[in-house]
XYZ file of C-alpha atoms in Angstrom:
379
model
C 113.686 107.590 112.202
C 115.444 110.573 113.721
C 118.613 110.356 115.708
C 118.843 110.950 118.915
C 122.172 109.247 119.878
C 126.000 108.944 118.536
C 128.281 107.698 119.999
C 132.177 106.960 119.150
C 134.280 104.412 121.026
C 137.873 104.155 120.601
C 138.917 101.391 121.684
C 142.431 98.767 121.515
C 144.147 96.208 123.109
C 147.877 95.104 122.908
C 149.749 92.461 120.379
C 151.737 90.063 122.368
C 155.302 89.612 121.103
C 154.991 86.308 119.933
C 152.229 87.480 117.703
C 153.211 90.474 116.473
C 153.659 91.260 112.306
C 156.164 93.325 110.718
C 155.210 95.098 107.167
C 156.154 97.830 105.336
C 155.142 100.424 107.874
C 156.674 98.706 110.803
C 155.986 96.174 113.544
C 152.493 95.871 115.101
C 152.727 96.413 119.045
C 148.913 97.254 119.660
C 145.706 97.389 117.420
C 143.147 100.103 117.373
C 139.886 100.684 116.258
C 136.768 103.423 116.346
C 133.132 101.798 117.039
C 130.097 103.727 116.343
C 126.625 103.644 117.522
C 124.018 105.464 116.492
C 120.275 105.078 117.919
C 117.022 106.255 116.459
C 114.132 107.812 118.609
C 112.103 104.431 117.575
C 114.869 102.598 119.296
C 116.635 101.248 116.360
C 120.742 100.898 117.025
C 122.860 100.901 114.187
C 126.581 99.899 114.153
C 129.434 101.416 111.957
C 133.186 101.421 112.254
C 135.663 104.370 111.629
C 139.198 103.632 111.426
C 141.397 104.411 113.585
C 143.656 106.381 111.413
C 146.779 105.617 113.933
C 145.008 108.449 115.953
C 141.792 106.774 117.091
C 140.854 109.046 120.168
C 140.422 111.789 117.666
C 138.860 110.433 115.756
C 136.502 109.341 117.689
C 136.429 112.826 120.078
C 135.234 114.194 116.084
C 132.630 112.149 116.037
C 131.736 112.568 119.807
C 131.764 116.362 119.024
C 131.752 117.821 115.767
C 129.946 115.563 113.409
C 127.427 114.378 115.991
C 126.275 117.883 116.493
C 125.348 118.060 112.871
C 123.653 115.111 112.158
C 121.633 115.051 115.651
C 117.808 115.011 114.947
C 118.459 114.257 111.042
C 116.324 111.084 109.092
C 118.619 108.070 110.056
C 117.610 106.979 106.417
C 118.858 109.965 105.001
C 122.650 108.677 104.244
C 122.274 111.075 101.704
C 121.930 114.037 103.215
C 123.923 113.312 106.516
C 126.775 113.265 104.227
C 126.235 115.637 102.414
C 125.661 117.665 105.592
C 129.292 116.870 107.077
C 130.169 117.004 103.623
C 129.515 120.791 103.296
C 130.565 121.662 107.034
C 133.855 119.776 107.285
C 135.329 118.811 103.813
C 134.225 121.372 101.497
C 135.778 123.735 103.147
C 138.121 124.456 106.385
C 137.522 120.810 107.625
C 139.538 118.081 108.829
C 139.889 116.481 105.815
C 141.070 112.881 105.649
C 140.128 112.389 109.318
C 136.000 113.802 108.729
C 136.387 111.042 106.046
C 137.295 108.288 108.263
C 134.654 110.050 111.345
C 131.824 110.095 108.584
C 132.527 106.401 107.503
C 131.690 105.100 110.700
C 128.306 106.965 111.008
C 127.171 106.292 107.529
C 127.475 102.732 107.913
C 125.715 103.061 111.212
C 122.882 104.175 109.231
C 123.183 102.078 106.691
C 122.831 98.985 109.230
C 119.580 101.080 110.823
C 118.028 101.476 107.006
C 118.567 97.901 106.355
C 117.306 96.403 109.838
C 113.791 98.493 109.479
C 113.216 97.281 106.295
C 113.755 93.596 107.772
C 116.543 93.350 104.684
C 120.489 92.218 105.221
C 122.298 95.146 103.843
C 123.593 93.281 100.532
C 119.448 93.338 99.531
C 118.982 96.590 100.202
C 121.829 97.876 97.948
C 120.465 95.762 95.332
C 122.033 92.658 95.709
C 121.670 89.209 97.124
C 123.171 86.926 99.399
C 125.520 85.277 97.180
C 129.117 84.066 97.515
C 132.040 86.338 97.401
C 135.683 85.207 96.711
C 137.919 85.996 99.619
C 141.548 86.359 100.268
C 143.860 85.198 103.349
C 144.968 88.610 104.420
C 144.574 91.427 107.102
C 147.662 92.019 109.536
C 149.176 88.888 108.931
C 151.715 86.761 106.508
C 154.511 89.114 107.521
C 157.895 88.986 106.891
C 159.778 85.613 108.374
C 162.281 82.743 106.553
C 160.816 81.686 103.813
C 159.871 78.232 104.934
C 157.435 79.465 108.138
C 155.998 81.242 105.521
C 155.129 78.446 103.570
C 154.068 76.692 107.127
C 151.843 79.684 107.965
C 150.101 79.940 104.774
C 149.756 75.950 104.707
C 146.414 76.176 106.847
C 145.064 78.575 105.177
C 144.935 76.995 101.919
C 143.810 73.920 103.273
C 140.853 75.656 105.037
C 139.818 76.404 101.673
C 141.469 79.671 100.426
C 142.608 80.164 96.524
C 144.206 83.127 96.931
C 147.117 84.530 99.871
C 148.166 88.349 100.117
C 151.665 88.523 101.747
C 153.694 91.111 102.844
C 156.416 92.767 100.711
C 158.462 96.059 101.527
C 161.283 94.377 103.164
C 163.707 93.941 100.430
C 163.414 93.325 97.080
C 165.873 89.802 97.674
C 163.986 88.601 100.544
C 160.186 89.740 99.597
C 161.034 87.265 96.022
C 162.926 84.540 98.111
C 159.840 84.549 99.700
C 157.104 84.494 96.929
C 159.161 81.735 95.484
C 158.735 79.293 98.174
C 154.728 80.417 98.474
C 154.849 79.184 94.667
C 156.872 76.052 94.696
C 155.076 75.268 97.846
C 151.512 75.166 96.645
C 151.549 75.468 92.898
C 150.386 77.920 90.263
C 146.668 77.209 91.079
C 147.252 79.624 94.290
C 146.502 83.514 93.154
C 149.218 85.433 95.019
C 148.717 88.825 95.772
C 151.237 91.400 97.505
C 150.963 94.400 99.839
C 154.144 96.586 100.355
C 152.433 99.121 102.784
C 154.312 101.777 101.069
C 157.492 99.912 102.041
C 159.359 100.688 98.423
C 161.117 103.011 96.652
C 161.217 103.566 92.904
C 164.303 101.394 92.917
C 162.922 98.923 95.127
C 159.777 98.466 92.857
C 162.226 98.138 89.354
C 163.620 95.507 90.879
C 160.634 93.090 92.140
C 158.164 94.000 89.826
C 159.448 91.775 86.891
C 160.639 88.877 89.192
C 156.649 89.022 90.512
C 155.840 89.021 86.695
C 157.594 85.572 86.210
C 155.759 84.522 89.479
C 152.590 85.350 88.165
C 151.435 87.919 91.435
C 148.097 89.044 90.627
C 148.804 92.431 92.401
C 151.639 94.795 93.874
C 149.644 96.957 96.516
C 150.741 100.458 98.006
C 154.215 99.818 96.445
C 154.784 103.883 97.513
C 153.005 106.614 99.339
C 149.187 107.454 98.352
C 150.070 110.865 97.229
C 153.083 109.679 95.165
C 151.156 109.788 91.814
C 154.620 110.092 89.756
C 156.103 106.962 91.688
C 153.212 105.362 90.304
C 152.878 106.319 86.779
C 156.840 105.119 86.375
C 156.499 102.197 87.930
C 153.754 100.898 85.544
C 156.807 100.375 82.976
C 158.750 98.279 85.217
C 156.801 95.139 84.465
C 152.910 93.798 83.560
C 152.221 93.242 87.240
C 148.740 94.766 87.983
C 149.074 98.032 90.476
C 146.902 98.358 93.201
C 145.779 101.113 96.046
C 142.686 103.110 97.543
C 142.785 102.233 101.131
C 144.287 105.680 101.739
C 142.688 107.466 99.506
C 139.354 109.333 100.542
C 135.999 110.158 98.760
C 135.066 109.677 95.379
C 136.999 113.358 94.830
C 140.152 111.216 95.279
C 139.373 108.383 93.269
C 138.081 110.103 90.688
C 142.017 111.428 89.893
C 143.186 107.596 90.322
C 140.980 106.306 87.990
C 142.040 109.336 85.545
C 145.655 108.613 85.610
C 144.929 105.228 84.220
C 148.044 103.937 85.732
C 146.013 101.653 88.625
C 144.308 98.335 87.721
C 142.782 97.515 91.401
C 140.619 100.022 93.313
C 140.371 99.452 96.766
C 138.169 101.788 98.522
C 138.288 100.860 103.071
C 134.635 101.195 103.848
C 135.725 102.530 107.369
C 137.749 105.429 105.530
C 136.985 106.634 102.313
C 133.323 108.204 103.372
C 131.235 105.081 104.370
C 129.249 102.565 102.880
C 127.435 105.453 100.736
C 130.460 106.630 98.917
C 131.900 103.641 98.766
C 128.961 102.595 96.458
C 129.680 105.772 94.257
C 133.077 104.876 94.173
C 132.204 101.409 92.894
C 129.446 103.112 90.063
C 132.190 105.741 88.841
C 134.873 102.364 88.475
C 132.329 100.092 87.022
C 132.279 102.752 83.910
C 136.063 102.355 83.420
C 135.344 98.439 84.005
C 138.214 98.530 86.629
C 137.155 95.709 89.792
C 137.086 97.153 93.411
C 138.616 95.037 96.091
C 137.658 96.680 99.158
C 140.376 97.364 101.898
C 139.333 96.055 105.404
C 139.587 97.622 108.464
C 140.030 96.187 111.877
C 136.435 95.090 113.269
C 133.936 92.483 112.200
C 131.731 95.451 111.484
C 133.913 96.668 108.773
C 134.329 92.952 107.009
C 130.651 92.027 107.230
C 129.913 95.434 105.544
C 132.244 95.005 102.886
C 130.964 91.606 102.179
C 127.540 92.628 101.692
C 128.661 95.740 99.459
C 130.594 92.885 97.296
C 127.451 91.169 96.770
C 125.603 94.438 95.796
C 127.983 96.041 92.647
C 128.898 94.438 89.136
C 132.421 95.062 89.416
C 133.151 93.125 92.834
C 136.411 91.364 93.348
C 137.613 90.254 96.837
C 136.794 90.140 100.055
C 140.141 90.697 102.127
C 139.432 87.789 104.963
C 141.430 89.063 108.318
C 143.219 85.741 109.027
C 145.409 87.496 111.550
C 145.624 85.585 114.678
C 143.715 86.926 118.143
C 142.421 89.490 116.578
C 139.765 90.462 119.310
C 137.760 92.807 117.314
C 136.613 90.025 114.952
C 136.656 87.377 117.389
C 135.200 88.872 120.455
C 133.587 92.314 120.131
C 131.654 90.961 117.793
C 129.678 87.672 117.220
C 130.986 85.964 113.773
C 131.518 88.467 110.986
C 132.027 85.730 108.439
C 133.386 82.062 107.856
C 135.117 80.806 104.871
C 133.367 78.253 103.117
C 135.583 75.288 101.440
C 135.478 76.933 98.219
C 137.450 79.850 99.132
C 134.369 82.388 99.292
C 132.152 83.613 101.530
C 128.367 85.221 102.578
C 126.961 87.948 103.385
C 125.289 87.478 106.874
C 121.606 87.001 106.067
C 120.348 88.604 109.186
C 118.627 92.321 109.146
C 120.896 95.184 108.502
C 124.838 94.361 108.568
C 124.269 91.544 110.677
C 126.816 91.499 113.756
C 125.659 91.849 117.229
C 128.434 94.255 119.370
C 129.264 93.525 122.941
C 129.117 97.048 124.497
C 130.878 95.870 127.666
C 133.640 94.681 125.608
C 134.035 98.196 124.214
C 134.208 99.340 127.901
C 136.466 97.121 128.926
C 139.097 98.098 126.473
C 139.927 101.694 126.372
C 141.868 103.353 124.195
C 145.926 102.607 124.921
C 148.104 105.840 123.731
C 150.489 106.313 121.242
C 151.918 104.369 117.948
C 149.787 101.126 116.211
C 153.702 100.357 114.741
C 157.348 100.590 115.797
């Protein structure tokens, strides 16, 4: 199974303004993403995603280039050794860092979709699971920051299509992001789990503040309250209150995760499959956490690629938690680029797609048809 072809698409589309979601980071004006194909002499095609990285026609010009230079000619069903190839060309030394993570990710799970489709297997089997149901989350790009009562009228479907458990969007202030948990609580009852992603949004003071009022909520989770390199913020914030702290998605390789599991200040890992190194370290990621007995709730990225490949990975390790179900509205990478990634079921889970490798078929004309639009994901 050598390779003979990668290839790195960046591709995006724009967010119309009656759609658009503001979070911690800022308001969404456009949405991005980095599709990978890579082809085997035999004719096998395997799909990965690489995120974007609010850069995405560099990253994908580092696949195009670097990285595919590498890897050309290599097993496709060594995942090992590709990355640990790139690994000793471009990370261990002078590399590109956190942007050869996100490059890699989308090749590796390229391959892992080839390994998996000439076996005849869905991925989830071939890492050792099963197709079995995973709990999922209402969450991606979406439940932004609005009056309190469309809130509560946005979230309404969503629980009624079957979902236990809502992740909305804090970061905005402390006041508002409570006044709005409230009414998400008195709305639908303690039965909901609510979960909470700040997107780096606070500060220390912001955080002291919230994180007791989420307490007497009962939030299951304060995400990204600060920046991913802002180990301190963290470690002082676990006083504030008994809220469970939660990150990953911007934190690459098991090198990285290896200090956040260290720190012992984090209770929820959540490793992007489209960032942190692929669907290989991903796995590693989940085997060093499962000896802590911490739960990883993998981060999704933008495509159906990314969210079927997470799914299956959730059905493959012993410490699985969520499945972070993109509920955000016209989102054309999971809708259209794609065929369908996943459905929610009416007991809040979902499966793993049961066909050979990850499972999604790609529309390579929509990829063409939507070139990469310049400049910032967020105003």
């Amino acid at each position: 199974m050598r390779i003979v072809s990668v290839r790195a698409w960046p591709v995006s589309f724009p967010v119309p303004e009656s759609e658009r979601v503001s979070l911690g980071i800022g308001t969404a004006v456009k949405r991005d993403a980095v599709v990978v194909k890579v082809v085997t002499e035999s004719g096998l095609v395997g799909w990965g995603e690489s995120h974007h990285g609010r850069a995405h026609g560099a990253i994908a010009h580092l696949v195009n280039t670097t990285l595919r230079a590498l890897i050309l000619g290599m097993d496709a069903g060594d995942c090992v050794g590709v990355w640990a190839r790139i690994y000793r060309f471009q990370l261990a030394s002078h590399g590109m860092g956190a942007a050869t993570a996100m490059a890699m990710s989308g090749i590796d799970m390229a391959l892992w979709d080839i390994r998996a489709k000439a076996v005849g297997w869905p991925l989830c089997r071939l890492l050792g699971g099963a197709v079995k149901p995973v709990p999922a989350y209402a969450g991606g790009v979406a439940l932004g920051y609005q009056d309190p009562a469309a809130l509560v009228e946005e979230v309404r479907p969503h629980v009624e299509a079957g979902y236990r458990a809502v992740k909305l969007r804090v970061g905005d202030t402390p006041a508002r992001d409570i006044a709005r948990i409230e009414a998400v609580r008195r709305a639908f009852g303690d039965d909901l789990v609510i979960l909470t992603d700040a997107n780096t949004g606070y500060a220390l003071a912001d955080a002291r503040m919230a994180m007791p009022a989420m307490e007497r909520l009962g939030v299951a989770w304060l995400e990204e309250p600060f920046p991913a390199h802002d180990h301190r913020a963290y470690a002082e914030a676990k006083s504030f209150a008994r809220i469970p702290l939660a990150a990953g998605e911007n934190h690459y390789t098991r090198f990285e995760f290896h200090r956040l599991i260290e720190d012992r200040v984090l209770s929820i890992l959540q490793p992007d499959l489209s960032k942190c190194g692929g669907v290989t370290e991903t796995m590693r990621i989940a085997h060093l956490a499962s000896a802590w007995k911490l739960p990883i709730h993998p981060h999704s990225a933008m495509t159906g690629i990314n969210q079927a490949a997470s799914i299956h990975l959730l059905a493959a390790i012993d410490n699985g938690g969520y499945f972070e179900a993109d509920i955000s509205r016209n989102n054309l990478f999971r809708d259209r680029m794609v065929s369908t990634p996943w459905s929610i079921r009416p007991d809040g889970t979902v499966l793993p797609l049961e066909a050979a490798g990850i499972g999604v078929e790609v529309d390579e004309a929509f990829l063409e048809a939507h070139p990469a639009i310049e400049g910032p994901g967020y105003v």
